[in-house]
CSV table of C-alpha atoms (C1' of nucleotides) in Angstrom, one decimal:
chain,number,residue,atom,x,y,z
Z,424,UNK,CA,5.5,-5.1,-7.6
Z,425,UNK,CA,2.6,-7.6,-6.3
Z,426,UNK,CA,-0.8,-6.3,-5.2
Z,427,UNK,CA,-2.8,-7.5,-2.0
Z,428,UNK,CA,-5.7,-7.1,0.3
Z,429,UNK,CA,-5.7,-7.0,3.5
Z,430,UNK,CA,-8.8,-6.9,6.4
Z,431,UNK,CA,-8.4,-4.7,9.5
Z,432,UNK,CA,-11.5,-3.9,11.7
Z,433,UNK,CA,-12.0,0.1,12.0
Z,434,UNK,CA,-12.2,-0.4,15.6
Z,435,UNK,CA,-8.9,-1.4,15.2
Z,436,UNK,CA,-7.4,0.4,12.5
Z,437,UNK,CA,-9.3,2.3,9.8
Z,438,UNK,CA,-8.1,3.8,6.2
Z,439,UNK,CA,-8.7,6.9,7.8
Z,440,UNK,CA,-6.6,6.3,11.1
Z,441,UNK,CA,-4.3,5.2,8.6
Z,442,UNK,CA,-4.6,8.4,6.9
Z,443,UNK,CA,-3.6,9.9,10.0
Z,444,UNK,CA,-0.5,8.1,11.3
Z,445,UNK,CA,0.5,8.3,7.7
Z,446,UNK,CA,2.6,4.9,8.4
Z,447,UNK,CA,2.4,2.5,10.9
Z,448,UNK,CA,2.8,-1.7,12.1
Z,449,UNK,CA,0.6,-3.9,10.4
Z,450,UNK,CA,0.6,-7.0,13.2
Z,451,UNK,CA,-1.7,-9.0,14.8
Z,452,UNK,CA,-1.9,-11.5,12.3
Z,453,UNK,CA,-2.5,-15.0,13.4
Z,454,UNK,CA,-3.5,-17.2,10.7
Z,455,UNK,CA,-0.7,-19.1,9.0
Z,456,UNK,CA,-2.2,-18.9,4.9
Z,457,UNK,CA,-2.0,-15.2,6.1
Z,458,UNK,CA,1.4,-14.4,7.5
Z,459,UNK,CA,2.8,-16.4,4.5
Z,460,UNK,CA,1.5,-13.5,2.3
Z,461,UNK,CA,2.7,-10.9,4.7
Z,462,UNK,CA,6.1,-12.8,4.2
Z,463,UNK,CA,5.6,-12.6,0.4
Z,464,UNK,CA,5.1,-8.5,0.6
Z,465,UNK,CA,7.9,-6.6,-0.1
Z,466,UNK,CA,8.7,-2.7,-0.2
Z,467,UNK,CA,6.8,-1.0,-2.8
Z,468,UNK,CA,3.7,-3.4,-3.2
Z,469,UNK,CA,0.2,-2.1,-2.6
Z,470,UNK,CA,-2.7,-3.3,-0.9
Z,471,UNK,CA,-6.6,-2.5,-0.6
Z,472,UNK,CA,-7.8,-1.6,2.4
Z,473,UNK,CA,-10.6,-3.5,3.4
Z,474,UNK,CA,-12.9,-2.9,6.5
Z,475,UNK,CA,-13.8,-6.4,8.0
Z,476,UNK,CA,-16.8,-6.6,11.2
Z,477,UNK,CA,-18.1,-3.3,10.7
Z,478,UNK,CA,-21.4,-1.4,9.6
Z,479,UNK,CA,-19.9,-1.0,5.8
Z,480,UNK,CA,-17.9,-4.1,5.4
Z,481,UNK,CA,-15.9,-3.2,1.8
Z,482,UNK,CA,-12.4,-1.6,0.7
Z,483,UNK,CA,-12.3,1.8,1.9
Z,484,UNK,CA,-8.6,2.5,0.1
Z,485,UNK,CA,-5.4,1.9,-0.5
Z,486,UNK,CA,-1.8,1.1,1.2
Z,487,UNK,CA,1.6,0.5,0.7
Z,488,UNK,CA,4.1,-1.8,2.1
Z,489,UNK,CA,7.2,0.1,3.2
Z,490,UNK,CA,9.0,-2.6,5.5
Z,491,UNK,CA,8.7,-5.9,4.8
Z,492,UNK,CA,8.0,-8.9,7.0
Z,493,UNK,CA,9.0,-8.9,10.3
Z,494,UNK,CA,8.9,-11.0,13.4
Z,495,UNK,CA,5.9,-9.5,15.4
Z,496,UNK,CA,6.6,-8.1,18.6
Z,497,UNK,CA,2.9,-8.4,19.6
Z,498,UNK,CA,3.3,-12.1,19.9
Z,499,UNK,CA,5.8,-12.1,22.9
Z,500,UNK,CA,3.7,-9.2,24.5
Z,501,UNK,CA,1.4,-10.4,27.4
Z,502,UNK,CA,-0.2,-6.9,27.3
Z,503,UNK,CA,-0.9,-7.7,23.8
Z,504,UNK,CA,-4.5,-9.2,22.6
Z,505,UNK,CA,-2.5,-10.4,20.4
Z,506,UNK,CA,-0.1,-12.5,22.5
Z,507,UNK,CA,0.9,-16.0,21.7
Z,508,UNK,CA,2.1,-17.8,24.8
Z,509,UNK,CA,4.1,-20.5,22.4
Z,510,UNK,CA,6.3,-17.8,20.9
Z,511,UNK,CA,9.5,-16.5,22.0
Z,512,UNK,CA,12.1,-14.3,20.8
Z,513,UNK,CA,13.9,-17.3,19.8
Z,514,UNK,CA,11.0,-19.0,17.7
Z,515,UNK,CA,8.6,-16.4,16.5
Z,516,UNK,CA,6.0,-17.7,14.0
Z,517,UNK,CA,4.4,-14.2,13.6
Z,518,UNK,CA,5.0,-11.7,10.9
Z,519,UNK,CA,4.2,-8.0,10.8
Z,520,UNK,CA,5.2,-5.3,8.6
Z,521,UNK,CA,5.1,-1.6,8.6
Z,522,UNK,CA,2.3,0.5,5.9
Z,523,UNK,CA,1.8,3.5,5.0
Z,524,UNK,CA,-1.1,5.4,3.3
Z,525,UNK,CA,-1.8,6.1,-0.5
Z,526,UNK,CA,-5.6,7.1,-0.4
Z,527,UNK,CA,-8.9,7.0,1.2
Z,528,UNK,CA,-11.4,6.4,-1.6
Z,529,UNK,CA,-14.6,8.6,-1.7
Z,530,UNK,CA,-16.9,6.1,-0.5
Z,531,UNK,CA,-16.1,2.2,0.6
Z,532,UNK,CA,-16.8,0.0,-2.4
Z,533,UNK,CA,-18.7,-2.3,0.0
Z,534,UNK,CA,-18.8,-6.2,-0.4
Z,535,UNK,CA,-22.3,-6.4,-1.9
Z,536,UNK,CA,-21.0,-4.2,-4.8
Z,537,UNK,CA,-17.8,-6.0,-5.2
Z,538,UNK,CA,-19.9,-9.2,-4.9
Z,539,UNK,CA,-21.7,-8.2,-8.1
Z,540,UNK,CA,-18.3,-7.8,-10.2
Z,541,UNK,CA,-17.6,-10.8,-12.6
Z,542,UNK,CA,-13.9,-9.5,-12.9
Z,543,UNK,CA,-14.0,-10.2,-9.2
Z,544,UNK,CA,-15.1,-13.7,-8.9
Z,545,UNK,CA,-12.3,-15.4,-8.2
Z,546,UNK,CA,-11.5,-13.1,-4.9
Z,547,UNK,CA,-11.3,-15.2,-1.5
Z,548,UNK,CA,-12.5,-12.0,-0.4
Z,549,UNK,CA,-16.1,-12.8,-2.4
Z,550,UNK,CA,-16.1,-16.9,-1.9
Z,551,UNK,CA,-19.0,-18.2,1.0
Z,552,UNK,CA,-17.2,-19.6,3.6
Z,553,UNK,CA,-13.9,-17.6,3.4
Z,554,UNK,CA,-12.4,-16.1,6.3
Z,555,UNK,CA,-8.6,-15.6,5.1
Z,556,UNK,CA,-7.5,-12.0,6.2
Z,557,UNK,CA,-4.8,-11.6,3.7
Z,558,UNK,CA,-4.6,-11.9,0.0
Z,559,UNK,CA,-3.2,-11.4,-3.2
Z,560,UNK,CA,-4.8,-9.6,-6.3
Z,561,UNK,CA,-4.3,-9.9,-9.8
Z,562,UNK,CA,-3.7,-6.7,-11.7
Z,563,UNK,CA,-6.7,-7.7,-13.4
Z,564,UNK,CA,-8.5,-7.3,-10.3
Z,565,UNK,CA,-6.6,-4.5,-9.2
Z,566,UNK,CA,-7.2,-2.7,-12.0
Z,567,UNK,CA,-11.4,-3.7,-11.6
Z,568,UNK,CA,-11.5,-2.8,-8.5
Z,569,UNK,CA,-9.9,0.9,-8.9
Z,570,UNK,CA,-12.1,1.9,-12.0
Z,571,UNK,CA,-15.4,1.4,-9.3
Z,572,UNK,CA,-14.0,4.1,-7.1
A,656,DG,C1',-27.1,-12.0,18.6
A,657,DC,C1',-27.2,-15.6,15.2
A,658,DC,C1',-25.0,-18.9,12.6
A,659,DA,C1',-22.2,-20.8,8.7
A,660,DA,C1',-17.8,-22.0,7.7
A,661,DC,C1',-13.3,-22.6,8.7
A,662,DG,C1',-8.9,-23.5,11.5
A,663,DT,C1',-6.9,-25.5,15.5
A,664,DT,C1',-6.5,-28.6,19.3
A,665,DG,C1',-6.0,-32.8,21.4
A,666,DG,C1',-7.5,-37.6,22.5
A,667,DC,C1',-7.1,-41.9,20.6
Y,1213,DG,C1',-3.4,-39.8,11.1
Y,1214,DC,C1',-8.3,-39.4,12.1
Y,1215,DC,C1',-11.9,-36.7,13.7
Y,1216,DA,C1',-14.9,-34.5,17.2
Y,1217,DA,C1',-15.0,-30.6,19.9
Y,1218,DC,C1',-14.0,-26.1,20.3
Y,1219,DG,C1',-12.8,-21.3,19.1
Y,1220,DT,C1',-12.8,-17.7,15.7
Y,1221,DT,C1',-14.2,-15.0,11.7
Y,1222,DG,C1',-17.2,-12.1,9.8
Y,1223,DG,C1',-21.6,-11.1,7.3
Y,1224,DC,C1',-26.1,-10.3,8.3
DNA sequence: GCCAACGTTGGC
DNA sequence: GCCAACGTTGGC
């Protein structure tokens, strides 16, 4: 079992909409360092939450990975905000999978905080300049991060 | 709204 | 293959 993070907006999807579908498609994804990780998930994994452009930027909980990857069907939607005119059925570069909740912490451990962590250094999530959406945590991190709840 | 930093596009 | 221009991310 691997661990992740991954960055939603709450205007899009919160931990606590989350919370309330109980499971639902992770998609949208449109970076290609990204969907490789969402193609590296599998079943079972967990990832932190994190709230990305957004009054309290920081991880507000934890998921799970039930399905993993998947070709996105938001990509050959033109409804979608997230459509990509160059896929097709055919030739899908996009990935998403479906998550489900674990837990909502108390209170987001927002990015200042995690900034201040040594154990958390080495975190794209904490590096100037870095804008990848999707990650993967050691269990030394993972571990960091869940005794600051 | 600003802006730094990054990724992508497309001309050459 | 280079690189300038442009678009996007995301914190502040």
């Amino acid at each position: 079992m691997a661990y992740w993070l991954m960055k939603s907006e709450p205007d899009e999807l919160s931990i606590q909409d989350l919370a309330k579908l109980g499971q639902t498609r992770w998609d949208g994804v449109r970076n290609y360092q990204a969907r490789n990780f969402l193609r590296a998930m599998a079943a079972g994994d967990e990832f932190f939450f994190y709230h990305s452009s957004c009054p309290e930027p920081g991880i507000a909980g934890i998921g799970r990975i039930v399905a993993g990857a998947y070709p996105d069907p938001t990509a050959l939607d033109p409804q979608s905000h997230y459509y990509d005119i160059k896929a097709s059925a055919e030739k899908n570069p996009w990935s998403a999978l479906d998550v489900a909740h674990v837990e909502t912490f108390p209170k987001v451990l927002g990015l200042g905080y995690l900034k201040q962590q040594a154990e958390l250094a080495e975190m794209p999530l904490v590096q100037k300049g870095s804008r990848l959406s999707v990650m993967p945590v050691t269990a030394a991190q993972w571990a960091a991060v869940l005794a600051l709840r």
